[in-house]
Tab-separated table of C-alpha atoms in Angstrom:
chain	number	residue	atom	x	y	z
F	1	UNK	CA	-207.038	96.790	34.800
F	2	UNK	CA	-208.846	94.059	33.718
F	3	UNK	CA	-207.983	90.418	32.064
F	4	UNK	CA	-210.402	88.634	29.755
F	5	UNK	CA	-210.767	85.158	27.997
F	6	UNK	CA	-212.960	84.103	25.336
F	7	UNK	CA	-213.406	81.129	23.773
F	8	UNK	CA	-213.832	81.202	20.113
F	9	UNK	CA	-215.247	78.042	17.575
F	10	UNK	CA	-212.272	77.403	15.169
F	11	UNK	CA	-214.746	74.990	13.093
F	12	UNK	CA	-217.055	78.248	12.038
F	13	UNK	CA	-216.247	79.653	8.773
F	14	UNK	CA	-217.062	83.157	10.571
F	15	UNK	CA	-213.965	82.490	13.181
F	16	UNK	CA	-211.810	81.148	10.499
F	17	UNK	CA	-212.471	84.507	8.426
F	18	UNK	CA	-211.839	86.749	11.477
F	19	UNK	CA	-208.812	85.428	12.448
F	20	UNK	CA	-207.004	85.189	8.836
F	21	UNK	CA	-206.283	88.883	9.852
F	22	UNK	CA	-204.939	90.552	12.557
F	23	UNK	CA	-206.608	93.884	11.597
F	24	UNK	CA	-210.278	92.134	11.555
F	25	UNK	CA	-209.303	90.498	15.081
F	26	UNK	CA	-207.645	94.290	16.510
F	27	UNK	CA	-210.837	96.235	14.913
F	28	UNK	CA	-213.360	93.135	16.406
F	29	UNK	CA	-211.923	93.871	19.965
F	30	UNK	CA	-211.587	97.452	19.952
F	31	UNK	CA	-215.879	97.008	19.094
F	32	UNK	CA	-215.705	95.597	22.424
F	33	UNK	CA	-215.262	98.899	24.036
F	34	UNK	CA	-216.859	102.464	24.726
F	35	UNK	CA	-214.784	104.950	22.174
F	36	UNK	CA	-212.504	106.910	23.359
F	37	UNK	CA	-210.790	102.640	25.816
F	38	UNK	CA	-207.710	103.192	23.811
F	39	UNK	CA	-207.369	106.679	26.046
F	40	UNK	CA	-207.756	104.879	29.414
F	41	UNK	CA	-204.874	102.623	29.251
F	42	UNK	CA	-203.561	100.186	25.704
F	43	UNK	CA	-205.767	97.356	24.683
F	44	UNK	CA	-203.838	94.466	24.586
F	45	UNK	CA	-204.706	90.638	22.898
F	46	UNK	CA	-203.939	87.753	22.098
F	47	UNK	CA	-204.813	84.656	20.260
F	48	UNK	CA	-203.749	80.980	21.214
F	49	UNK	CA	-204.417	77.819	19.922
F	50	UNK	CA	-202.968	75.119	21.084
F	51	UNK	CA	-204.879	72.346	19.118
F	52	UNK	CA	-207.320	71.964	15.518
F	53	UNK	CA	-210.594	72.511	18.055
F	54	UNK	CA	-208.727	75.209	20.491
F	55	UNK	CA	-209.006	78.870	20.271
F	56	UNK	CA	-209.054	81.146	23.105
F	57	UNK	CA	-208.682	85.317	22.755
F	58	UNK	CA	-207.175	86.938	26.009
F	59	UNK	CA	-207.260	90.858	26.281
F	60	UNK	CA	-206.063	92.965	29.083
F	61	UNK	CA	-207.777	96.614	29.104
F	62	UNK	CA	-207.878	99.540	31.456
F	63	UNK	CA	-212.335	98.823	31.284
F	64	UNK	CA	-214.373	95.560	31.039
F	65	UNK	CA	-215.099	95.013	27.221
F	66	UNK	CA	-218.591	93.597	26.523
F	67	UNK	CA	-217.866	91.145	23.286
F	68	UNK	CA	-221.712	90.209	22.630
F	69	UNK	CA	-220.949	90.947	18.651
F	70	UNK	CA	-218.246	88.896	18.635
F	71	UNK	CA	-219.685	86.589	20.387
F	72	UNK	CA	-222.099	85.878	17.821
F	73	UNK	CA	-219.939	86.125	15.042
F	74	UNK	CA	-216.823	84.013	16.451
F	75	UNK	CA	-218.136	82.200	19.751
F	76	UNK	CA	-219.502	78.662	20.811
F	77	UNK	CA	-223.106	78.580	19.954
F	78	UNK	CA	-223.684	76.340	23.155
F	79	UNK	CA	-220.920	78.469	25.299
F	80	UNK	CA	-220.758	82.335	24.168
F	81	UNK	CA	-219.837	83.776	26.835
F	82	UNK	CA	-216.586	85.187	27.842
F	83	UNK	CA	-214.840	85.696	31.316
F	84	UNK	CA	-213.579	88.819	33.044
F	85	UNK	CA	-211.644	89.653	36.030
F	86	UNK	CA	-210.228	92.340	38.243
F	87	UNK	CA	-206.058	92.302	36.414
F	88	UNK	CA	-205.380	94.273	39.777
F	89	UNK	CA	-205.903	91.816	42.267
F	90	UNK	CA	-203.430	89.423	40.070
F	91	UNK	CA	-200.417	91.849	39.298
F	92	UNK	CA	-201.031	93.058	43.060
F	93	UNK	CA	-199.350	89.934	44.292
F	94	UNK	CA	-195.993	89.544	42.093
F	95	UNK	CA	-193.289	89.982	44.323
F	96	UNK	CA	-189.374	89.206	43.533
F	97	UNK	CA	-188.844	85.236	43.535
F	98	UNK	CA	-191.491	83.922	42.058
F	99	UNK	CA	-191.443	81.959	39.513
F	100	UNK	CA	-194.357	81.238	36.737
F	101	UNK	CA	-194.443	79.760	33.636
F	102	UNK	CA	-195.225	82.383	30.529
F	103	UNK	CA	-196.164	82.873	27.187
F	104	UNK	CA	-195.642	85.682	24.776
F	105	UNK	CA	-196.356	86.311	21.133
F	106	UNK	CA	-194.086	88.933	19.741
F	107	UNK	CA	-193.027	90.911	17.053
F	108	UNK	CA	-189.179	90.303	17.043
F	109	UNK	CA	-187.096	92.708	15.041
F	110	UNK	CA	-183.860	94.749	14.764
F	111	UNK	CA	-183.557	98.089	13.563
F	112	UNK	CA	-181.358	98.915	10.330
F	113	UNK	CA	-180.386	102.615	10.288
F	114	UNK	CA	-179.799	103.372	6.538
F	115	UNK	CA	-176.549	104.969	5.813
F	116	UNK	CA	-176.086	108.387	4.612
F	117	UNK	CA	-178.370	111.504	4.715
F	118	UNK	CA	-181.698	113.056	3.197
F	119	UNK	CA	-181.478	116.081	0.842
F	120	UNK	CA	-182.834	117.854	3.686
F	121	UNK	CA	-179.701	116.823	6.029
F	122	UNK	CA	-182.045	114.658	7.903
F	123	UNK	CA	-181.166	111.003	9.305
F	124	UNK	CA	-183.317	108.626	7.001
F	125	UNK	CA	-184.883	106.501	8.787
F	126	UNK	CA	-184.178	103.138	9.884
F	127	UNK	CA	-185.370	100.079	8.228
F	128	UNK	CA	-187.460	97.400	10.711
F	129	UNK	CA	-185.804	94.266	9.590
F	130	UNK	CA	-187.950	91.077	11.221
F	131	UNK	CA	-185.826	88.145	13.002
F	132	UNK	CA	-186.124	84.710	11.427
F	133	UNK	CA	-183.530	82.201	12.696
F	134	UNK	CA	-184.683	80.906	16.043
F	135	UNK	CA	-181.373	81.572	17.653
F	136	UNK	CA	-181.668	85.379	17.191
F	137	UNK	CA	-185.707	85.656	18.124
F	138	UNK	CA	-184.531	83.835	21.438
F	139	UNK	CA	-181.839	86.648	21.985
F	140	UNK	CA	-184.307	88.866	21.068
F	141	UNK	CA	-186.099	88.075	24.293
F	142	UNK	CA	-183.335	87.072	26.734
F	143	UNK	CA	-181.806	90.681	25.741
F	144	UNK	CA	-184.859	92.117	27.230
F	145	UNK	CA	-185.860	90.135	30.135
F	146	UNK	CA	-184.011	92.104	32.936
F	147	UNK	CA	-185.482	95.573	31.820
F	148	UNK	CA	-188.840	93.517	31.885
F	149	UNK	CA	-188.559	92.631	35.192
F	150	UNK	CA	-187.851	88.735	35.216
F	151	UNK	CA	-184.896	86.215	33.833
F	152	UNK	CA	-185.523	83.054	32.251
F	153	UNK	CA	-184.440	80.221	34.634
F	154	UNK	CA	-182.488	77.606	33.287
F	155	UNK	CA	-183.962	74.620	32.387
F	156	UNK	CA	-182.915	71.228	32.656
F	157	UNK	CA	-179.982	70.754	30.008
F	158	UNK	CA	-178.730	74.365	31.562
F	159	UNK	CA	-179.652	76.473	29.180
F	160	UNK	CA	-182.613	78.485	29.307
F	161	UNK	CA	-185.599	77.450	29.775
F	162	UNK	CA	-187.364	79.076	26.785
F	163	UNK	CA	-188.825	77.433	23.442
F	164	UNK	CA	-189.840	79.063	20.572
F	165	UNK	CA	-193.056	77.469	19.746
F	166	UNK	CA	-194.578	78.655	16.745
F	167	UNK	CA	-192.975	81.391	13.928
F	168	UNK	CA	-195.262	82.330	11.248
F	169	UNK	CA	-195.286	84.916	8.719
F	170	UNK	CA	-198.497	86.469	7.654
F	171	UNK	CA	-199.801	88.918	5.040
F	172	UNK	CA	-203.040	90.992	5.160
F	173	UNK	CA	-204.422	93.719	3.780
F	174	UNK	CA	-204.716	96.799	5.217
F	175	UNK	CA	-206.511	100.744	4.538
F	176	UNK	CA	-205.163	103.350	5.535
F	177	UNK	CA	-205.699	106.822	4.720
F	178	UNK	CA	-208.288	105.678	1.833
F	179	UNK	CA	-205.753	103.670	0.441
F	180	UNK	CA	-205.091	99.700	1.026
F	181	UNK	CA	-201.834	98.362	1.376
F	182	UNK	CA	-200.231	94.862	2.663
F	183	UNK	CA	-198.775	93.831	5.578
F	184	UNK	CA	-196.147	91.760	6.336
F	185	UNK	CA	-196.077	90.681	10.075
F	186	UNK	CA	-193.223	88.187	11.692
F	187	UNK	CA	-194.616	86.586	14.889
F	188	UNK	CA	-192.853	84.248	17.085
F	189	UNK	CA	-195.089	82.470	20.390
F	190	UNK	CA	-192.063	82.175	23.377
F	191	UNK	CA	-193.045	79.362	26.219
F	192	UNK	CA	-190.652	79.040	29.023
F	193	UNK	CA	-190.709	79.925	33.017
F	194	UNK	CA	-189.300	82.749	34.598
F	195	UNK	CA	-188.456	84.126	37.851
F	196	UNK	CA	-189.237	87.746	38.837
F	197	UNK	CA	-186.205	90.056	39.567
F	198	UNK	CA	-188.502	93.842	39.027
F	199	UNK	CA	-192.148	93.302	40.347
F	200	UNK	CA	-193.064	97.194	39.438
F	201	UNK	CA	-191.404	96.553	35.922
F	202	UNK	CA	-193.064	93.102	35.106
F	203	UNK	CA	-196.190	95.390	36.405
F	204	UNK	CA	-195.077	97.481	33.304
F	205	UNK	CA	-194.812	94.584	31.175
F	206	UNK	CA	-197.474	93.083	31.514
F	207	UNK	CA	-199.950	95.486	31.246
F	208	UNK	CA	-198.311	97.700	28.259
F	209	UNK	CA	-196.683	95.027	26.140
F	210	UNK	CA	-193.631	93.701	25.006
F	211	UNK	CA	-192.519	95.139	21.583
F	212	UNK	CA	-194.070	96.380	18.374
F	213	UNK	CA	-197.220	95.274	16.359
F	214	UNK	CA	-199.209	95.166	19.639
F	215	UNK	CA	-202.800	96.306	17.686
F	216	UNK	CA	-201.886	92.913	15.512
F	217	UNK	CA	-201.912	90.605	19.039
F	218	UNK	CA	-198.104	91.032	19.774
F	219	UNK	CA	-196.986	92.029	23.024
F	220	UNK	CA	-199.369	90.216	25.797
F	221	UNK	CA	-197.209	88.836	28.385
F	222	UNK	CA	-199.469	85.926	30.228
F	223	UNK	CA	-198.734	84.179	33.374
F	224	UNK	CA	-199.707	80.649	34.784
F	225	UNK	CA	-198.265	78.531	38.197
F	226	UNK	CA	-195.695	76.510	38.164
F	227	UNK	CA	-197.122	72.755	37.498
């Protein structure tokens, strides 16, 4: 496995068109690979910004991209490189106890099973209903955490220590099947610090994703050390 960053220029009208949609950005990074990546383990990514000048992209991948075209469509002019390294060597080392701080952009939602039956006397399906209030897109989360491998240690007014930093709502358009449609995407950025209960499962996590919308940049777990 391997773990990339890539710094992107926010001030370039080029960036600023790439990253209005999550389907540019997913079909930009998939260009970074041979055909056929997809087969040899999921390609995750990200996007974070954490200021008007600040944009980074972080992928993990099961092969080293090579992001030369979108490098010159979305980099630094001075700066277009981007930085890769072995994931193995990281994920290698989690063991039980540790503790790191995390992000994680998601895709929080709750399944809706419709009532009643098809003429067919098949279930219908469920409806994805997305989670807006802050209270339940925590839950969302903390519900999750010990099949994930780690629990969110408290923080300091005893509660966990987990902040929803960003929820946004976005629309783009989509084609599919020679037809375009819209898409309506809830995503919620989660900053906390955890400690790890499952090594082999935060393994797991971290390298297939957390949730749905993962081709939109949901679903990449990242670790840092404890400050």
């Amino acid at each position: 496995m391997y773990f990339t960053q890539m710094p992107l220029n926010p001030q370039r009208r080029s960036t600023r068109e790439l990253v209005e949609s999550p389907q540019r950005v997913h079909a930009a990074v998939l260009a970074g690979f041979l055909p056929g990546a997809s087969s040899r383990g999921r390609v995750l990514w990200r996007l974070d910004s954490d200021g008007p000048h600040d944009l980074s992209l972080f992928v993990v991948s099961g092969e080293a991209p090579s992001f030369d075209a979108l490098a010159e469509q979305a980099g630094w002019s001075a700066n277009p490189v981007w930085r890769t390294a072995d994931y193995g060597r990281f994920l290698s080392r989690l063991d039980e106890g540790q503790r790191w701080v995390f992000r994680l952009r998601a895709n929080p939602i709750r399944n809706v099973r419709d009532e009643g039956q098809s003429t067919g006397g098949q279930l219908r399906r469920g409806s994805r209903v997305p989670l807006i209030k802050e209270a339940d897109q925590r839950d969302w989360l903390l519900s999750r955490s010990s099949a994930l491998g780690f629990e969110v240690v408290p923080g300091a007014s005893g509660g966990a220590n987990l902040s929803v930093t960003q929820s946004r709502r976005q629309k783009f358009g989509r084609r599919s099947d020679g037809e375009a449609r819209t898409v309506t995407l809830q995503t919620v950025q989660y900053d906390g610090v955890l400690k790890v209960t499952d090594a082999s499962a935060l393994r797991r996590a971290l390298t297939e994703g957390i949730g749905g919308a993962k081709g939109y940049g949901c679903g990449l777990l990242t670790l840092a050390a404890v400050g």
